[in-house]
CSV table of C-alpha atoms and ligand atoms in Angstrom, one decimal:
chain,number,residue,atom,x,y,z
A,36,MET,CA,30.6,8.6,24.4
A,37,LYS,CA,31.5,5.8,22.0
A,38,TRP,CA,32.6,7.1,18.5
A,39,GLY,CA,31.4,4.9,15.7
A,40,PHE,CA,31.7,4.7,11.9
A,41,ARG,CA,29.3,2.9,9.5
A,42,TRP,CA,31.0,0.3,7.5
A,43,TYR,CA,29.4,-2.1,4.9
A,44,GLY,CA,31.9,-5.0,5.3
A,45,THR,CA,34.9,-6.3,3.5
A,46,GLU,CA,33.0,-7.2,0.4
A,47,GLY,CA,30.5,-4.4,0.4
A,48,ASP,CA,32.6,-1.3,1.2
A,49,SER,CA,35.3,0.6,-0.7
A,50,ILE,CA,37.0,1.5,2.6
A,51,PRO,CA,39.4,-0.9,4.2
A,52,ILE,CA,38.6,-1.3,7.9
A,53,GLU,CA,42.3,-0.6,8.7
A,54,HIS,CA,41.8,2.9,7.4
A,55,ILE,CA,38.8,3.4,9.7
A,56,ARG,CA,41.0,2.4,12.6
A,57,GLN,CA,43.2,5.4,11.9
A,58,ILE,CA,40.5,8.0,12.5
A,59,PRO,CA,41.5,9.7,15.8
A,60,GLY,CA,39.4,8.6,18.8
A,61,ILE,CA,37.5,5.9,16.9
A,62,ASN,CA,35.9,3.2,19.1
A,63,GLY,CA,34.1,0.9,16.7
A,64,ILE,CA,32.0,0.0,13.7
A,65,ILE,CA,28.3,0.2,13.0
A,66,GLY,CA,28.1,-2.9,10.8
A,67,THR,CA,25.6,-4.6,8.5
A,68,LEU,CA,25.1,-7.8,6.5
A,69,LEU,CA,24.5,-6.2,3.2
A,70,ASP,CA,23.1,-9.3,1.5
A,71,LYS,CA,20.4,-9.8,4.0
A,72,MET,CA,16.9,-9.1,2.7
A,73,PRO,CA,14.2,-7.7,5.1
A,74,GLY,CA,12.7,-10.7,6.8
A,75,ASP,CA,15.8,-12.9,6.7
A,76,ILE,CA,17.2,-14.4,9.9
A,77,TRP,CA,20.8,-13.3,10.6
A,78,THR,CA,22.7,-16.4,11.7
A,79,ILE,CA,25.2,-16.5,14.6
A,80,ASP,CA,27.9,-17.7,12.1
A,81,GLU,CA,27.3,-14.7,9.8
A,82,ILE,CA,27.3,-12.2,12.7
A,83,ASN,CA,30.4,-13.7,14.2
A,84,ALA,CA,32.2,-13.5,10.8
A,85,LEU,CA,31.5,-9.7,10.7
A,86,LYS,CA,32.5,-9.4,14.3
A,87,LYS,CA,35.8,-11.1,13.6
A,88,ASP,CA,36.6,-8.7,10.8
A,89,VAL,CA,35.9,-5.8,13.0
A,90,GLU,CA,37.8,-7.0,16.0
A,91,ALA,CA,40.8,-8.0,13.8
A,92,ALA,CA,41.2,-4.3,13.2
A,93,ASP,CA,41.2,-3.6,16.9
A,94,LEU,CA,37.7,-2.1,16.7
A,95,GLU,CA,34.4,-3.0,18.5
A,96,LEU,CA,31.2,-4.0,16.7
A,97,LEU,CA,29.1,-1.3,18.4
A,98,GLY,CA,25.8,-2.0,16.6
A,99,ILE,CA,24.0,-3.0,13.5
A,100,GLU,CA,22.4,-0.6,10.9
A,101,SER,CA,20.0,-1.7,9.7
A,102,VAL,CA,18.2,-4.9,10.5
A,103,SER,CA,15.4,-4.0,8.0
A,104,ILE,CA,11.8,-4.6,8.8
A,105,HIS,CA,9.8,-6.8,6.3
A,106,ASP,CA,7.1,-4.8,4.5
A,107,SER,CA,4.4,-7.3,5.8
A,108,ILE,CA,5.2,-6.1,9.4
A,109,LYS,CA,4.9,-2.4,8.4
A,110,ALA,CA,1.8,-3.0,6.3
A,111,GLY,CA,0.3,-5.3,8.9
A,112,THR,CA,-0.5,-8.2,6.6
A,113,ASP,CA,-1.4,-11.8,7.7
A,114,GLU,CA,2.2,-12.9,7.2
A,115,ARG,CA,3.6,-10.4,9.8
A,116,ASP,CA,3.9,-12.8,12.8
A,117,LYS,CA,6.2,-15.1,10.8
A,118,TYR,CA,8.5,-12.2,10.0
A,119,ILE,CA,8.4,-10.9,13.5
A,120,ASP,CA,9.4,-14.4,14.7
A,121,ASN,CA,12.4,-14.1,12.3
A,122,TYR,CA,13.2,-10.7,13.6
A,123,ILE,CA,13.2,-11.9,17.2
A,124,GLN,CA,15.5,-14.8,16.2
A,125,THR,CA,17.9,-12.2,14.7
A,126,ILE,CA,17.7,-10.1,17.9
A,127,ARG,CA,18.5,-13.2,20.0
A,128,ASN,CA,21.4,-14.1,17.7
A,129,LEU,CA,22.9,-10.6,17.8
A,130,GLY,CA,22.5,-10.6,21.6
A,131,SER,CA,24.3,-13.9,21.9
A,132,CYS,CA,27.2,-12.4,19.8
A,133,GLY,CA,27.4,-9.4,22.1
A,134,VAL,CA,25.9,-6.9,19.7
A,135,ARG,CA,23.9,-4.5,21.9
A,136,LEU,CA,22.3,-2.0,19.4
A,137,ILE,CA,20.0,-2.3,16.4
A,138,CYS,CA,19.1,0.8,14.3
A,139,TYR,CA,16.0,0.3,12.2
A,140,SER,CA,13.3,2.3,10.4
A,141,PHE,CA,9.6,1.9,10.0
A,142,LYS,CA,8.8,3.5,6.7
A,143,PRO,CA,6.7,2.2,3.9
A,144,ILE,CA,8.7,0.8,0.9
A,145,PHE,CA,11.5,3.4,0.9
A,146,GLY,CA,14.0,3.9,3.7
A,147,TRP,CA,15.0,7.3,2.6
A,148,PHE,CA,14.8,9.7,-0.4
A,149,LYS,CA,17.2,11.8,-2.2
A,150,THR,CA,16.8,13.3,-5.7
A,151,ASP,CA,20.4,13.8,-6.6
A,152,MET,CA,23.2,11.6,-5.3
A,153,ASN,CA,26.0,13.6,-6.9
A,154,TYR,CA,25.1,17.3,-6.3
A,155,LYS,CA,28.1,19.5,-6.8
A,156,LEU,CA,28.8,21.9,-4.0
A,157,PRO,CA,30.6,25.3,-4.6
A,158,ASP,CA,33.8,23.8,-3.2
A,159,GLY,CA,33.8,21.1,-6.0
A,160,SER,CA,32.9,18.2,-3.7
A,161,THR,CA,29.7,16.2,-4.4
A,162,THR,CA,26.9,15.4,-2.0
A,163,LEU,CA,23.3,14.3,-1.7
A,164,GLN,CA,20.4,16.6,-2.4
A,165,PHE,CA,16.7,16.4,-1.9
A,166,ASN,CA,14.4,18.7,-3.9
A,167,GLN,CA,10.7,18.2,-3.5
A,168,ALA,CA,10.1,19.9,-6.9
A,169,VAL,CA,11.9,16.9,-8.6
A,170,ILE,CA,9.7,14.4,-6.7
A,171,ASN,CA,6.6,16.2,-7.7
A,172,ASP,CA,7.3,15.3,-11.3
A,173,LEU,CA,8.1,11.6,-10.7
A,174,GLU,CA,6.2,8.4,-10.2
A,175,PRO,CA,7.4,6.4,-7.2
A,176,LYS,CA,8.8,3.6,-9.4
A,177,ASP,CA,10.9,6.2,-11.4
A,178,LEU,CA,12.7,7.2,-8.2
A,179,TYR,CA,14.2,3.8,-7.9
A,180,GLN,CA,15.7,4.0,-11.4
A,181,ARG,CA,17.0,7.5,-10.5
A,182,ILE,CA,18.7,6.3,-7.3
A,183,ALA,CA,20.1,3.1,-8.9
A,184,SER,CA,21.5,5.0,-11.8
A,185,GLN,CA,23.4,7.4,-9.5
A,186,SER,CA,24.8,4.9,-7.0
A,187,LYS,CA,28.1,4.2,-8.8
A,188,GLY,CA,27.4,0.5,-8.7
A,189,PHE,CA,27.3,0.3,-4.9
A,190,LYS,CA,24.4,-1.5,-3.2
A,191,ILE,CA,22.3,1.1,-1.5
A,192,SER,CA,20.6,-0.1,1.6
A,193,GLY,CA,16.9,0.4,1.7
A,194,TRP,CA,16.8,0.3,-2.1
A,195,GLU,CA,17.2,-3.4,-2.7
A,196,GLU,CA,16.6,-4.2,-6.3
A,197,GLU,CA,15.1,-7.6,-5.5
A,198,ARG,CA,12.4,-5.9,-3.4
A,199,LEU,CA,11.8,-2.9,-5.5
A,200,SER,CA,11.5,-4.9,-8.7
A,201,LYS,CA,8.1,-6.0,-7.3
A,202,PHE,CA,7.3,-2.4,-6.8
A,203,ASN,CA,3.6,-2.5,-7.8
A,204,ALA,CA,2.9,-5.4,-5.5
A,205,LEU,CA,4.6,-3.5,-2.7
A,206,VAL,CA,2.4,-0.4,-3.3
A,207,ASP,CA,-0.7,-2.6,-3.3
A,208,MET,CA,0.4,-4.0,0.1
A,209,TYR,CA,0.2,-0.6,1.6
A,210,ASP,CA,-3.2,0.2,0.2
A,211,GLY,CA,-5.3,1.5,3.1
A,212,VAL,CA,-2.3,1.9,5.4
A,213,THR,CA,-2.9,5.3,7.0
A,214,GLU,CA,-0.6,7.0,9.4
A,215,ALA,CA,-2.8,5.7,12.3
A,216,LYS,CA,-2.6,2.1,10.9
A,217,LEU,CA,1.2,2.3,10.4
A,218,PHE,CA,1.7,3.5,13.9
A,219,ASP,CA,-0.5,0.6,15.2
A,220,ASN,CA,1.6,-1.8,13.2
A,221,LEU,CA,4.8,-0.4,14.8
A,222,LYS,CA,3.2,-0.7,18.2
A,223,TYR,CA,2.3,-4.3,17.5
A,224,PHE,CA,5.9,-5.0,16.4
A,225,LEU,CA,7.4,-3.3,19.5
A,226,GLU,CA,5.1,-5.1,21.9
A,227,ARG,CA,6.5,-8.4,20.6
A,228,VAL,CA,10.2,-7.5,20.2
A,229,ILE,CA,10.9,-5.2,23.2
A,230,PRO,CA,10.4,-7.9,25.9
A,231,VAL,CA,13.0,-10.0,24.0
A,232,CYS,CA,15.4,-7.0,23.7
A,233,GLU,CA,15.1,-6.6,27.5
A,234,GLU,CA,15.8,-10.3,28.0
A,235,VAL,CA,18.9,-10.4,25.8
A,236,ASP,CA,20.1,-6.8,26.3
A,237,VAL,CA,19.8,-5.5,22.8
A,238,LYS,CA,18.7,-1.9,22.4
A,239,MET,CA,16.5,-0.7,19.5
A,240,GLY,CA,16.8,2.8,18.0
A,241,ILE,CA,14.2,3.8,15.4
A,242,HIS,CA,15.6,6.1,12.7
A,243,PRO,CA,13.5,9.2,11.7
A,244,ASP,CA,12.1,9.9,8.3
A,245,ASP,CA,14.5,11.3,5.8
A,246,PRO,CA,13.2,13.8,4.7
A,247,PRO,CA,10.7,14.3,7.6
A,248,TRP,CA,7.5,14.8,5.6
A,249,GLU,CA,5.2,12.8,3.5
A,250,ILE,CA,6.4,11.6,0.1
A,251,PHE,CA,4.1,10.1,-2.6
A,252,ASP,CA,1.3,10.1,0.0
A,253,PHE,CA,2.9,7.2,1.9
A,254,PRO,CA,2.3,7.7,5.6
A,255,ARG,CA,5.2,8.9,7.8
A,256,ILE,CA,5.3,8.4,11.6
A,257,THR,CA,8.9,9.4,12.6
A,258,LYS,CA,9.1,13.0,11.5
A,259,ASN,CA,8.8,15.3,14.5
A,260,LEU,CA,8.8,15.6,18.3
A,261,SER,CA,5.3,14.5,18.8
A,262,ASP,CA,5.9,11.4,16.6
A,263,LEU,CA,9.0,10.5,18.6
A,264,LYS,CA,7.2,10.9,21.9
A,265,ARG,CA,4.3,8.8,20.8
A,266,ILE,CA,6.7,6.0,19.8
A,267,ILE,CA,8.7,5.9,23.1
A,268,GLU,CA,5.4,6.0,25.0
A,269,ALA,CA,3.9,3.1,23.0
A,270,VAL,CA,6.2,0.7,24.8
A,271,ASP,CA,7.8,2.3,27.9
A,272,SER,CA,11.2,0.6,28.0
A,273,PRO,CA,14.7,2.0,27.6
A,274,TYR,CA,15.1,-0.8,25.0
A,275,ASN,CA,12.5,0.9,22.8
A,276,GLY,CA,14.5,4.0,21.9
A,277,LEU,CA,15.5,6.4,19.2
A,278,THR,CA,18.3,6.8,16.6
A,279,PHE,CA,18.4,10.5,16.8
A,280,CYS,CA,19.5,11.6,13.3
A,281,THR,CA,20.2,15.3,13.4
A,282,GLY,CA,20.3,15.6,9.6
A,283,ALA,CA,17.1,13.7,8.9
A,284,LEU,CA,15.1,15.6,11.4
A,285,GLY,CA,16.9,18.8,10.7
A,286,ALA,CA,15.9,18.9,7.1
A,287,ASN,CA,12.6,20.4,8.3
A,288,PRO,CA,13.5,23.9,9.8
A,289,ASP,CA,10.4,23.5,12.0
A,290,ASN,CA,12.2,20.7,14.0
A,291,ASP,CA,14.2,22.5,16.7
A,292,ILE,CA,16.9,19.9,17.2
A,293,PRO,CA,18.4,20.9,20.6
A,294,GLU,CA,14.8,21.3,22.0
A,295,MET,CA,13.9,17.8,20.7
A,296,ILE,CA,17.0,16.3,22.3
A,297,ARG,CA,16.1,17.8,25.6
A,298,ALA,CA,12.6,16.4,25.3
A,299,VAL,CA,13.5,12.8,24.4
A,300,GLY,CA,17.1,12.5,25.4
A,301,HIS,CA,16.5,9.9,28.0
A,302,ARG,CA,15.4,7.5,25.2
A,303,ILE,CA,18.1,8.2,22.6
A,304,ASN,CA,20.0,4.9,22.1
A,305,PHE,CA,22.1,6.1,19.1
A,306,VAL,CA,23.0,9.4,17.5
A,307,HIS,CA,23.7,10.2,13.8
A,308,PHE,CA,25.4,13.5,13.7
A,309,ARG,CA,25.3,15.6,10.5
A,310,ASN,CA,24.4,19.0,9.1
A,311,VAL,CA,22.1,20.0,6.3
A,312,GLY,CA,22.0,23.2,4.2
A,313,TYR,CA,18.7,24.7,3.2
A,314,LEU,CA,18.4,25.7,-0.4
A,315,GLY,CA,14.7,26.6,-0.4
A,316,GLU,CA,11.3,25.2,0.6
A,317,LYS,CA,11.7,21.4,0.9
A,318,ASN,CA,15.0,21.6,-0.9
A,319,PHE,CA,18.3,20.9,0.9
A,320,VAL,CA,21.8,19.4,0.6
A,321,GLU,CA,23.9,17.4,3.0
A,322,THR,CA,26.8,19.6,3.8
A,323,ALA,CA,30.1,19.1,5.7
A,324,HIS,CA,29.5,18.6,9.4
A,325,LEU,CA,30.8,22.0,10.5
A,326,SER,CA,28.1,24.5,11.6
A,327,ALA,CA,29.5,27.2,9.2
A,328,GLU,CA,29.0,24.9,6.2
A,329,GLY,CA,25.3,24.2,6.7
A,330,SER,CA,22.1,25.5,8.4
A,331,LEU,CA,22.2,23.7,11.8
A,332,ASP,CA,24.0,24.9,14.9
A,333,MET,CA,26.1,21.8,15.7
A,334,THR,CA,27.5,23.3,18.9
A,335,ALA,CA,23.9,23.8,20.3
A,336,ILE,CA,23.1,20.2,19.3
A,337,MET,CA,26.1,18.7,21.0
A,338,GLU,CA,25.5,20.9,24.1
A,339,ALA,CA,22.0,19.5,24.3
A,340,LEU,CA,23.4,15.9,24.1
A,341,VAL,CA,25.8,16.7,26.8
A,342,ASP,CA,23.1,18.3,29.0
A,343,VAL,CA,20.8,15.3,28.8
A,344,GLY,CA,23.8,13.1,29.8
A,345,TYR,CA,24.0,11.2,26.5
A,346,ASP,CA,27.0,8.9,26.6
A,347,GLY,CA,26.0,6.2,24.1
A,348,ILE,CA,27.1,5.5,20.6
A,349,LEU,CA,27.4,8.4,18.1
A,350,ARG,CA,28.6,8.3,14.5
A,351,SER,CA,29.3,10.9,11.9
A,352,ASP,CA,26.5,10.6,9.4
A,353,HIS,CA,26.7,11.1,5.6
A,354,GLY,CA,29.6,13.1,4.3
A,355,ARG,CA,30.4,14.8,1.0
A,356,THR,CA,32.6,13.0,-1.5
A,357,VAL,CA,35.9,14.8,-1.6
A,358,TRP,CA,39.5,14.5,-2.8
A,359,GLY,CA,38.5,12.3,-5.8
A,360,GLU,CA,37.5,9.4,-3.6
A,361,VAL,CA,35.4,6.7,-5.3
A,362,ALA,CA,32.9,5.7,-2.7
A,363,ARG,CA,29.3,5.0,-2.0
A,364,PRO,CA,27.5,8.3,-2.1
A,365,GLY,CA,27.3,9.8,1.4
A,366,TYR,CA,29.6,7.1,2.8
A,367,GLY,CA,33.2,8.0,1.8
A,368,LEU,CA,36.0,7.8,4.3
A,369,TYR,CA,37.4,11.3,4.2
A,370,ASP,CA,34.6,13.6,4.9
A,371,ARG,CA,33.0,11.4,7.5
A,372,ALA,CA,36.5,11.1,9.2
A,373,MET,CA,36.9,14.9,9.2
A,374,GLY,CA,33.3,15.1,10.5
A,375,LEU,CA,34.0,12.7,13.4
A,376,THR,CA,37.1,14.6,14.4
A,377,TYR,CA,35.2,17.9,14.4
A,378,ILE,CA,32.4,16.3,16.4
A,379,GLN,CA,34.8,15.0,19.0
A,380,GLY,CA,36.3,18.5,19.2
A,381,LEU,CA,32.9,19.9,20.0
A,382,HIS,CA,32.3,17.3,22.6
A,383,GLU,CA,35.7,17.8,24.3
A,384,ALA,CA,35.3,21.6,24.4
A,385,ILE,CA,31.8,21.5,25.7
A,386,THR,CA,32.4,18.9,28.4
A,387,LYS,CA,35.6,20.5,29.6
A,388,ILE,CA,34.2,24.0,29.7
A,389,LYS,CA,31.1,22.7,31.6
A,390,ALA,CA,33.3,20.8,34.1
A,391,ASN,CA,35.4,23.9,34.7
A,392,ASN,CA,32.4,26.0,35.3
A,393,ALA,CA,30.7,23.5,37.6
B,233,MN,MN1,20.9,9.1,9.7
């Protein structure tokens, strides 16, 4: 297993990379170019500058999260081929810089939804909450204001202001895009990019819907096991894989996470490991990673990953904000570092016990 940590770069992150290097067992960074808009080409110089910062801290640039997909590709408009060409150029550039993993998502307009970015847990820490009851009283454009007002001034990826300021035009773009159409558009995209990924050895991992159900009637195609199976079957290549996010999928109690891992484990290219706590119907918070703090059985999840032979890249996903840290909501240093240490403990215990019993 390679243990990773998402970092938004020297300019974009509150956390110095030297501090990330001090997390026990850490191997590398999941990086990004925060100023890139969906559809932009990432140049070799820009990628190498990021890589240099990471390697100067004695860490490896393990992958990118995210290279965002332009809305014209997701909506299937006439402009999509131009933007797919750009995406292919970015894949080639990443490959030539030795970056082997791209995490992406294929969701209309919004990458993810939360309704409270600073929800107070009983221990006094803050975390992200999603409550469908809040969404039901909002218009889509109001949600942007809500997220922006709670982000503590940090740029939030997936919620780029430049893009969302043209919100009504974006909504029009998706007019008539059903779930079936969105899936066809994903297939069209994958059929063009995956052969390039194979050629330049860059693996793709699609991130599931967060939360994994329909919001504002926009179609959702990465929300459960049958969706994930359909995607990996659409283009049958190990380069067309999954970012298996336990917390995104686990927000729906109907998703049996260990069972899903056993079903699609051979096509998992990246793992996001985190817990969620159910507060009610379609109402949950992101808890500390420990099983006892949330609703998911993290030991059973890690055991499933070990059983399917997963030895790729894994990072601790969102954490609480603790100890007075001023950080991007969900992406502080301390709780994600504690989480990663716990996760490595689970992995060490499970693999050693299995080896002893073999
Ligand atoms: Mn995730």
